[in-house]
Short mmCIF file of C-alpha atoms in Angstrom, two decimals:
data_model
loop_
_atom_site.label_atom_id
_atom_site.label_comp_id
_atom_site.label_asym_id
_atom_site.label_seq_id
_atom_site.Cartn_x
_atom_site.Cartn_y
_atom_site.Cartn_z
CA MET A 30 49.32 -11.83 -3.79
CA PRO A 31 46.01 -13.45 -3.95
CA PRO A 32 45.40 -17.10 -2.50
CA GLN A 33 44.48 -18.71 -6.03
CA GLU A 34 44.12 -18.30 -9.46
CA GLU A 35 42.46 -14.56 -10.95
CA ILE A 36 38.58 -14.96 -12.23
CA ILE A 37 38.51 -11.84 -14.05
CA LEU A 38 35.12 -11.29 -16.09
CA ASP A 39 33.08 -8.79 -17.77
CA TYR A 40 30.46 -7.28 -16.10
CA THR A 41 27.89 -8.86 -18.03
CA GLU A 42 28.71 -12.42 -17.06
CA ALA A 43 29.49 -11.03 -12.60
CA ALA A 44 25.81 -10.62 -13.24
CA ALA A 45 24.34 -13.44 -14.35
CA ILE A 46 26.28 -15.75 -11.75
CA VAL A 47 25.27 -13.42 -8.99
CA LEU A 48 21.48 -13.87 -10.57
CA ALA A 49 21.71 -17.46 -11.08
CA ARG A 50 22.70 -17.33 -7.73
CA ALA A 51 19.97 -15.38 -6.16
CA ALA A 52 17.56 -17.47 -8.28
CA ARG A 53 18.69 -20.62 -6.81
CA LEU A 54 17.85 -19.23 -2.98
CA SER A 55 14.50 -20.58 -1.42
CA GLN A 56 12.33 -18.27 0.04
CA PRO A 57 12.81 -17.62 3.75
CA SER A 58 11.07 -20.14 6.08
CA GLN A 59 10.39 -17.78 8.49
CA ALA A 60 7.31 -15.66 8.53
CA GLU A 61 5.72 -12.68 10.43
CA THR A 62 2.28 -11.10 10.66
CA VAL A 63 2.48 -6.95 10.06
CA SER A 64 0.14 -4.47 9.80
CA VAL A 65 -0.52 -2.45 6.74
CA GLU A 66 0.88 0.75 8.68
CA LYS A 67 4.62 -1.47 9.41
CA ALA A 68 4.48 -3.50 5.95
CA ALA A 69 6.06 -0.88 3.82
CA GLY A 70 9.61 -2.71 2.33
CA ARG A 71 8.85 -5.54 3.27
CA VAL A 72 8.72 -8.56 1.35
CA LEU A 73 5.44 -10.17 0.92
CA ALA A 74 5.13 -13.75 2.14
CA ALA A 75 1.95 -14.97 1.37
CA SER A 76 -0.30 -13.51 -2.01
CA ILE A 77 -3.04 -10.90 -1.29
CA THR A 78 -6.10 -12.17 -2.04
CA ALA A 79 -9.22 -10.59 -3.44
CA ASP A 80 -11.85 -11.19 -0.65
CA ARG A 81 -14.53 -9.97 -3.24
CA ASN A 82 -15.28 -8.82 -7.02
CA GLN A 83 -13.55 -5.74 -7.55
CA PRO A 84 -15.64 -3.31 -8.10
CA PRO A 85 -18.88 -5.35 -6.42
CA PHE A 86 -20.73 -3.47 -9.05
CA ASP A 87 -21.09 -2.07 -12.12
CA ARG A 88 -19.63 1.34 -10.98
CA SER A 89 -19.81 4.81 -13.42
CA THR A 90 -16.45 5.89 -13.58
CA ARG A 91 -17.99 10.18 -14.10
CA ASP A 92 -20.56 12.75 -12.66
CA GLY A 93 -23.51 12.35 -15.07
CA TYR A 94 -26.19 10.29 -15.78
CA ALA A 95 -26.94 6.50 -16.46
CA VAL A 96 -28.86 6.57 -19.50
CA ARG A 97 -29.86 3.94 -22.18
CA SER A 98 -27.01 4.45 -24.85
CA ALA A 99 -30.30 3.51 -27.59
CA ASP A 100 -31.97 6.88 -26.48
CA LEU A 101 -28.88 9.00 -27.54
CA GLN A 102 -29.60 8.14 -31.27
CA VAL A 103 -32.62 9.59 -31.24
CA GLY A 104 -31.96 13.56 -29.70
CA GLU A 105 -34.45 14.06 -27.73
CA ARG A 106 -34.84 15.06 -23.98
CA LEU A 107 -34.84 13.24 -20.93
CA LYS A 108 -36.64 13.05 -17.94
CA VAL A 109 -34.35 12.80 -14.83
CA VAL A 110 -36.71 11.02 -12.30
CA ALA A 111 -33.82 10.06 -9.57
CA GLN A 112 -30.36 11.33 -8.10
CA LEU A 113 -27.50 8.18 -7.59
CA ARG A 114 -24.04 9.08 -5.19
CA ALA A 115 -21.75 7.25 -4.31
CA GLY A 116 -21.88 4.93 -0.67
CA GLN A 117 -25.90 4.98 -1.57
CA PRO A 118 -27.32 1.05 -2.21
CA ALA A 119 -28.32 0.34 -5.62
CA LEU A 120 -31.80 2.23 -6.65
CA THR A 121 -34.98 0.27 -6.76
CA THR A 122 -35.69 2.64 -9.62
CA SER A 123 -35.25 1.29 -13.32
CA VAL A 124 -34.08 3.81 -16.20
CA GLY A 125 -36.75 3.44 -18.82
CA ARG A 126 -37.08 4.76 -22.74
CA GLY A 127 -36.52 8.71 -22.15
CA GLU A 128 -35.38 8.75 -18.67
CA ALA A 129 -32.56 9.89 -16.97
CA ILE A 130 -30.69 8.83 -13.65
CA GLU A 131 -28.34 12.07 -12.21
CA ILE A 132 -25.50 9.82 -11.16
CA MET A 133 -21.80 10.37 -9.31
CA THR A 134 -17.92 8.88 -9.81
CA GLY A 135 -18.29 6.39 -8.15
CA ALA A 136 -22.17 4.92 -7.97
CA PRO A 137 -23.28 1.87 -8.36
CA MET A 138 -25.65 1.82 -12.18
CA PRO A 139 -29.26 1.47 -12.16
CA ALA A 140 -31.03 -0.90 -13.65
CA GLY A 141 -32.07 -0.51 -17.92
CA ALA A 142 -29.13 2.00 -17.97
CA ASP A 143 -25.56 0.80 -19.87
CA ALA A 144 -23.49 3.86 -20.19
CA VAL A 145 -22.88 7.73 -18.77
CA LEU A 146 -23.73 10.38 -19.87
CA MET A 147 -20.79 13.16 -18.42
CA VAL A 148 -22.43 16.36 -16.98
CA GLU A 149 -20.22 18.48 -19.27
CA HIS A 150 -22.00 17.04 -22.12
CA VAL A 151 -25.67 18.27 -21.48
CA ASP A 152 -27.70 20.48 -21.15
CA VAL A 153 -29.73 21.40 -17.65
CA LEU A 154 -33.49 22.22 -18.39
CA ALA A 155 -36.12 22.82 -15.95
CA ASP A 156 -38.04 19.53 -17.30
CA GLY A 157 -34.48 17.53 -17.95
CA ILE A 158 -32.01 17.57 -19.39
CA ARG A 159 -30.43 17.71 -23.12
CA PRO A 160 -28.01 16.12 -24.77
CA HIS A 161 -25.37 17.94 -26.71
CA ALA A 162 -26.59 18.20 -30.62
CA GLY A 163 -24.19 15.15 -31.98
CA ARG A 164 -23.49 13.94 -28.90
CA SER A 165 -23.13 9.94 -28.50
CA LEU A 166 -22.35 7.46 -26.53
CA LYS A 167 -21.49 3.13 -26.64
CA PRO A 168 -23.27 0.86 -24.76
CA GLY A 169 -20.48 0.22 -21.25
CA GLU A 170 -18.91 3.62 -21.99
CA ASN A 171 -17.79 5.52 -18.89
CA ILE A 172 -18.47 2.85 -16.90
CA VAL A 173 -16.14 -0.27 -15.30
CA PRO A 174 -17.86 -3.62 -15.26
CA ALA A 175 -18.04 -5.64 -11.67
CA GLY A 176 -15.13 -8.01 -11.43
CA ALA A 177 -13.51 -5.88 -13.92
CA GLU A 178 -10.60 -5.27 -12.10
CA ALA A 179 -10.83 -8.63 -10.02
CA ARG A 180 -13.05 -11.22 -9.19
CA THR A 181 -13.16 -13.23 -5.75
CA GLY A 182 -10.34 -15.41 -4.42
CA GLY A 183 -7.91 -13.49 -7.67
CA ILE A 184 -3.69 -12.34 -7.02
CA ILE A 185 -3.77 -8.87 -5.99
CA VAL A 186 -0.82 -8.91 -5.29
CA PRO A 187 1.89 -12.05 -5.47
CA ALA A 188 3.78 -13.23 -2.15
CA GLY A 189 7.59 -12.27 -3.18
CA THR A 190 6.19 -8.82 -3.87
CA ARG A 191 7.92 -5.67 -2.07
CA LEU A 192 5.65 -3.84 -0.84
CA ARG A 193 5.52 -0.38 -1.66
CA ALA A 194 1.82 2.52 -1.74
CA THR A 195 0.52 0.49 -4.57
CA HIS A 196 0.23 -2.81 -2.73
CA LEU A 197 -1.12 -2.16 0.18
CA GLY A 198 -3.22 0.39 -1.13
CA ALA A 199 -4.68 -2.79 -2.93
CA ALA A 200 -4.33 -4.92 0.26
CA VAL A 201 -6.32 -3.09 2.01
CA SER A 202 -9.64 -2.54 -0.27
CA CYS A 203 -9.12 -6.19 -0.36
CA GLY A 204 -10.23 -5.96 3.88
CA ALA A 205 -7.30 -6.70 4.74
CA ALA A 206 -5.49 -4.46 8.09
CA VAL A 207 -2.50 -7.67 8.71
CA VAL A 208 -0.47 -8.88 5.83
CA ASP A 209 2.73 -11.65 6.32
CA VAL A 210 5.81 -10.73 5.49
CA TYR A 211 9.44 -12.40 5.29
CA ARG A 212 12.29 -12.22 8.12
CA GLN A 213 14.73 -9.53 6.57
CA PRO A 214 18.11 -10.84 6.16
CA ARG A 215 20.57 -9.64 8.67
CA ILE A 216 23.64 -8.45 6.77
CA ALA A 217 27.16 -7.95 8.31
CA ILE A 218 29.13 -5.42 7.35
CA LEU A 219 33.46 -4.78 7.81
CA ALA A 220 35.50 -2.48 6.83
CA THR A 221 38.92 -3.02 6.50
CA GLY A 222 41.94 -0.76 6.79
CA ASP A 223 44.75 0.24 8.83
CA GLU A 224 43.74 3.92 7.67
CA LEU A 225 40.45 3.97 8.70
CA VAL A 226 38.77 5.82 11.95
CA GLU A 227 35.34 5.93 13.26
CA PRO A 228 33.35 9.21 12.92
CA GLY A 229 33.90 11.17 15.86
CA GLU A 230 37.19 9.93 16.67
CA MET A 231 40.08 12.41 15.74
CA VAL A 232 41.73 11.84 12.37
CA LYS A 233 45.54 12.48 11.65
CA ASP A 234 46.95 13.39 8.42
CA PHE A 235 47.69 9.95 6.98
CA GLN A 236 43.84 8.63 8.28
CA ILE A 237 40.41 8.36 6.20
CA ARG A 238 37.08 8.20 8.04
CA ASN A 239 34.66 4.75 7.82
CA SER A 240 32.51 5.82 5.46
CA ASN A 241 32.25 2.53 3.78
CA SER A 242 30.51 1.16 6.72
CA TYR A 243 27.43 3.94 6.96
CA SER A 244 27.01 4.40 3.44
CA LEU A 245 26.62 0.78 3.30
CA ALA A 246 24.25 0.33 6.10
CA VAL A 247 22.18 2.67 4.16
CA GLN A 248 22.20 0.47 0.91
CA VAL A 249 21.29 -2.61 2.90
CA GLU A 250 18.32 -1.12 4.78
CA ARG A 251 17.15 -0.22 0.92
CA ALA A 252 17.30 -3.63 -0.33
CA GLY A 253 15.83 -4.79 2.80
CA GLY A 254 18.14 -5.89 5.24
CA ILE A 255 19.06 -5.65 8.83
CA PRO A 256 22.77 -3.66 8.58
CA GLY A 257 25.14 -5.32 11.70
CA ARG A 258 27.96 -2.64 11.24
CA LEU A 259 30.75 -4.57 12.94
CA PRO A 260 34.91 -3.34 14.23
CA ILE A 261 37.00 -1.89 11.58
CA ALA A 262 39.13 -5.36 11.15
CA ARG A 263 43.26 -3.76 10.72
CA ASP A 264 45.07 -5.43 7.80
CA THR A 265 46.69 -7.96 9.93
CA LEU A 266 45.63 -12.46 9.21
CA GLU A 267 44.88 -11.70 13.52
CA ASP A 268 42.54 -8.85 12.85
CA LEU A 269 40.86 -10.25 9.79
CA GLN A 270 40.20 -13.94 11.00
CA ARG A 271 38.58 -12.92 14.13
CA SER A 272 35.83 -10.83 12.74
CA LEU A 273 35.00 -12.46 9.67
CA GLU A 274 34.35 -15.38 12.76
CA THR A 275 31.67 -12.93 13.68
CA ALA A 276 30.62 -11.41 10.41
CA THR A 277 29.42 -15.29 9.25
CA LEU A 278 27.11 -15.34 12.02
CA SER A 279 24.82 -13.02 9.68
CA ASP A 280 22.64 -14.39 6.84
CA LEU A 281 25.09 -12.49 3.96
CA VAL A 282 28.63 -10.71 4.53
CA LEU A 283 29.79 -7.49 3.23
CA LEU A 284 33.81 -6.49 3.82
CA SER A 285 34.96 -3.29 2.20
CA GLY A 286 38.25 -2.83 1.05
CA GLY A 287 41.69 -5.03 0.98
CA VAL A 288 40.41 -7.05 -2.17
CA SER A 289 42.84 -5.03 -3.81
CA MET A 290 46.71 -7.10 -4.92
CA GLY A 291 48.22 -5.28 -2.36
CA LYS A 292 50.73 -6.68 0.55
CA PHE A 293 48.70 -5.83 3.24
CA ASP A 294 45.46 -7.35 1.51
CA PHE A 295 44.03 -10.42 3.27
CA VAL A 296 40.76 -10.71 2.54
CA GLU A 297 40.90 -13.08 0.28
CA GLN A 298 43.52 -15.14 1.87
CA VAL A 299 41.68 -15.81 5.07
CA LEU A 300 38.33 -16.16 3.75
CA THR A 301 40.01 -18.91 1.17
CA SER A 302 42.01 -20.46 4.74
CA ARG A 303 37.78 -20.69 5.48
CA GLY A 304 36.90 -22.55 2.96
CA ALA A 305 35.69 -20.19 0.66
CA GLN A 306 35.12 -20.92 -2.65
CA PHE A 307 35.16 -17.87 -5.25
CA LEU A 308 32.92 -17.56 -8.18
CA PHE A 309 34.69 -14.16 -9.32
CA THR A 310 37.45 -12.00 -8.00
CA GLY A 311 37.46 -9.22 -10.10
CA VAL A 312 34.75 -7.80 -13.24
CA ARG A 313 36.14 -5.50 -16.00
CA MET A 314 34.82 -2.73 -14.16
CA GLN A 315 35.07 0.99 -13.47
CA PRO A 316 34.81 1.46 -10.66
CA GLY A 317 34.75 -1.74 -8.81
CA ARG A 318 37.28 -3.80 -10.85
CA PRO A 319 38.53 -5.85 -7.60
CA VAL A 320 34.60 -7.09 -6.27
CA VAL A 321 35.22 -10.35 -5.17
CA PHE A 322 32.02 -13.32 -4.58
CA GLY A 323 32.42 -16.15 -3.41
CA HIS A 324 31.24 -18.27 -0.33
CA LEU A 325 32.01 -20.96 2.30
CA ARG A 326 31.62 -23.76 1.81
CA GLU A 327 30.51 -25.19 4.98
CA GLN A 328 28.37 -22.62 5.72
CA SER A 329 26.94 -21.92 2.61
CA LYS A 330 26.66 -18.85 3.06
CA TYR A 331 27.64 -15.81 0.04
CA PHE A 332 30.07 -13.39 0.82
CA PHE A 333 31.57 -10.10 -1.52
CA GLY A 334 34.54 -8.51 -1.19
CA LEU A 335 33.69 -5.08 -2.46
CA PRO A 336 36.87 -3.02 -3.12
CA GLY A 337 37.51 -0.03 -0.70
CA ASN A 338 37.26 3.18 -2.66
CA PRO A 339 33.61 4.64 -1.79
CA VAL A 340 32.36 5.47 -4.62
CA SER A 341 33.66 1.44 -6.40
CA THR A 342 31.30 0.23 -2.31
CA MET A 343 28.41 1.63 -3.50
CA VAL A 344 28.61 1.06 -7.30
CA THR A 345 29.65 -2.91 -6.82
CA PHE A 346 27.18 -2.83 -4.01
CA ALA A 347 24.41 -1.64 -6.25
CA LEU A 348 24.88 -4.02 -8.77
CA PHE A 349 25.46 -7.01 -7.54
CA ALA A 350 24.92 -6.97 -3.74
CA ALA A 351 20.99 -5.11 -3.74
CA PRO A 352 20.08 -7.72 -6.06
CA LEU A 353 21.96 -11.18 -3.17
CA ILE A 354 20.02 -9.58 -0.81
CA ARG A 355 16.47 -9.15 -2.27
CA ALA A 356 16.94 -12.23 -3.03
CA LEU A 357 17.48 -13.68 0.95
CA GLY A 358 14.82 -11.59 1.75
CA GLY A 359 12.31 -13.86 -0.74
CA GLU A 360 11.90 -10.74 -3.21
CA THR A 361 11.17 -12.62 -6.96
CA GLU A 362 12.11 -9.52 -8.87
CA PRO A 363 15.52 -8.81 -7.22
CA ARG A 364 17.64 -7.10 -10.32
CA PRO A 365 18.98 -3.44 -10.76
CA LEU A 366 16.95 -1.11 -11.50
CA PHE A 367 18.22 0.30 -15.12
CA ALA A 368 16.36 2.93 -17.00
CA ARG A 369 17.36 5.00 -21.09
CA ALA A 370 17.86 8.66 -21.03
CA HIS A 371 19.60 11.11 -23.64
CA ILE A 372 22.91 11.94 -23.02
CA ALA A 373 23.35 15.74 -22.33
CA ALA A 374 26.73 16.04 -23.32
CA PRO A 375 29.46 14.78 -25.34
CA PHE A 376 31.77 11.67 -23.81
CA ARG A 377 34.45 9.64 -24.96
CA HIS A 378 36.95 6.84 -22.71
CA LYS A 379 38.88 4.07 -23.98
CA PRO A 380 36.87 1.40 -24.45
CA GLY A 381 37.20 -2.44 -23.24
CA LEU A 382 35.87 -1.35 -19.67
CA THR A 383 31.84 -0.89 -18.70
CA ARG A 384 31.95 2.01 -16.65
CA PHE A 385 29.47 3.49 -14.15
CA LEU A 386 29.74 7.40 -13.84
CA PRO A 387 28.07 9.31 -11.35
CA ALA A 388 25.53 11.85 -13.11
CA SER A 389 22.37 14.01 -12.96
CA LEU A 390 19.21 12.80 -13.66
CA SER A 391 16.91 15.31 -15.09
CA THR A 392 13.43 15.15 -13.50
CA ASP A 393 11.37 16.49 -16.88
CA TRP A 394 7.88 14.61 -16.60
CA ASP A 395 8.35 14.26 -21.23
CA ARG A 396 12.30 13.59 -21.92
CA ALA A 397 14.50 12.01 -19.50
CA ASP A 398 18.02 13.33 -19.76
CA VAL A 399 21.30 11.94 -17.98
CA MET A 400 24.27 14.43 -17.27
CA PRO A 401 27.85 13.38 -16.60
CA ILE A 402 29.40 14.88 -13.56
CA ALA A 403 33.15 16.24 -13.22
CA TRP A 404 34.72 13.50 -11.20
CA GLN A 405 37.82 12.88 -9.21
CA GLY A 406 37.48 8.73 -9.34
CA SER A 407 35.95 6.36 -7.31
CA GLY A 408 37.17 8.05 -3.69
CA ASP A 409 35.26 10.98 -5.14
CA LEU A 410 32.42 11.10 -2.49
CA ALA A 411 31.43 14.66 -3.02
CA ALA A 412 30.53 14.02 -6.93
CA THR A 413 28.98 11.23 -5.88
CA ALA A 414 27.03 13.05 -4.08
CA ARG A 415 25.49 15.74 -6.69
CA ALA A 416 24.24 12.76 -8.58
CA ASN A 417 21.25 10.31 -8.47
CA CYS A 418 22.07 7.73 -10.45
CA PHE A 419 24.84 6.55 -12.88
CA ILE A 420 25.23 6.50 -16.59
CA VAL A 421 26.48 3.00 -17.43
CA ILE A 422 29.09 3.31 -21.04
CA PRO A 423 29.68 -0.53 -22.22
CA PRO A 424 32.91 -1.80 -23.18
CA ASP A 425 32.72 -1.69 -27.00
CA VAL A 426 31.41 2.68 -26.83
CA GLN A 427 34.32 4.61 -27.41
CA GLU A 428 32.55 7.92 -28.10
CA LEU A 429 29.09 9.21 -27.67
CA THR A 430 27.66 12.42 -28.69
CA ALA A 431 24.67 14.75 -27.00
CA GLY A 432 21.14 13.02 -27.23
CA ASP A 433 22.74 9.69 -27.21
CA ASP A 434 20.78 6.97 -25.67
CA VAL A 435 21.84 5.46 -22.79
CA SER A 436 21.45 3.35 -20.16
CA VAL A 437 21.20 4.85 -16.25
CA LEU A 438 21.81 2.53 -13.25
CA LEU A 439 19.22 3.72 -10.88
CA VAL A 440 20.26 4.02 -7.24
CA ASP A 441 17.79 4.66 -4.19
#
C-alpha cells in the first residue's frame, strides 16, 4: 500500500498544481553565450532588441513604380525618370508631378513619392508608363514606413522564449551573431522493475525491454533538458534507495514504474523515507491514473513518478513533466500545446475520466480532422507509433459524433 493518504485529483486540478509550481520556479541564474547556429531550442536569457529601426527606411513592398498617388487621380501618363534596386542607396532624384521612378521590392522610397504602383497595373510605353484605367492608389499603399516593424531598442524576442527559426532570424536581423541562453536542466531518468531488460540483452518470455527510458530521454531533449538515463532499479527497497541517491543529484527526477498499488511497488515508500511531500498521488485520467508528483523537502527538488505502461509514461510526461522541465530551463510559457480539430469518426466511452487517446491528425491546410487509432490500452506502443497526437475526451462526455469539435494534445 502507498505510505500516505492518497491524493487523487481530476486532470484539470493536477495540471493547475504543476503549472503553479512551474510559475514559482525562478529563472536559472546560469547562462551561457552560444552562436545563433547552435541556439535553436534553447531558452533566451537576455532579450534581443532592435539595433536600429526596422525597416530603417520607407521600404517598397512591391516591384513597380514609385509615384505620387495624386497623379493617378487624373489618369495621365507618367514619365519614368530613374530606376531604384534593393541594396542601392536612396536616390538624390525625387519624384515630381507626372513622374515615376521604377522601384524593386525592398528598395528605399525616393523623395516625393508616397505610393508604389505595382508593375502588373501599368502599360509600359516608349515614353513612360500609363496606369490601367480606373486604377487608383492611397498614400502609403505598398510601402512599409521606417520603424513600422520595430523601433531602435525595442524588444524583438523577450527573455524566456524557446528559440525557433523565426526568433533566430529576427536575432540576426538585429545584428546578433551570438545570444545568451539559460543552462539546460539535467533530468534523471530511472526506470524500475524486475521485468525490465536493456536493449541488446537476451529477453525471456516473462521480461520486457526498457523502452520507457529511451522514449523519455527523447521527450526530455524535446522539452529542453539534458537526459541522464540511470541503470534499471530493481523492485527492492535497497536498490531503489541507492538509485534515488544518484537520481537526486539532477535538477528533476523522473521515475518510471513502481507507483501503482502492487505489493512490490516501492517508489512512494522510498520517497517518503527521504522526506518527500506528495502534491498528488493519482489523476482521474486514462492512460496515466497512477502518476505521482511531489518534491523532496530537504532539497526542494521535484520528482514525478510516472506509470510503467509506456503510453501512460509518454502521456503523463507530455502533460505534467514537460512543462516543469521547460520552466526549469527558464521558459516563461511552459504549458502543454493543445489544438482543436473535428473528430472523423463517432466515439463512445464511459464518462468519469479525462481520456487521452492516440490519434492521427490530418495535415489538410483548410481543415483539421483527427481520427482515433484502435489500440489495446496503455501498453500498446505499436498503436502509439502510428499516432501523431492524442484526442482529449472530457470526463463528462459520453458520446461524440463524426464532425464534433474536440481538443487535441500535440506532442513532438
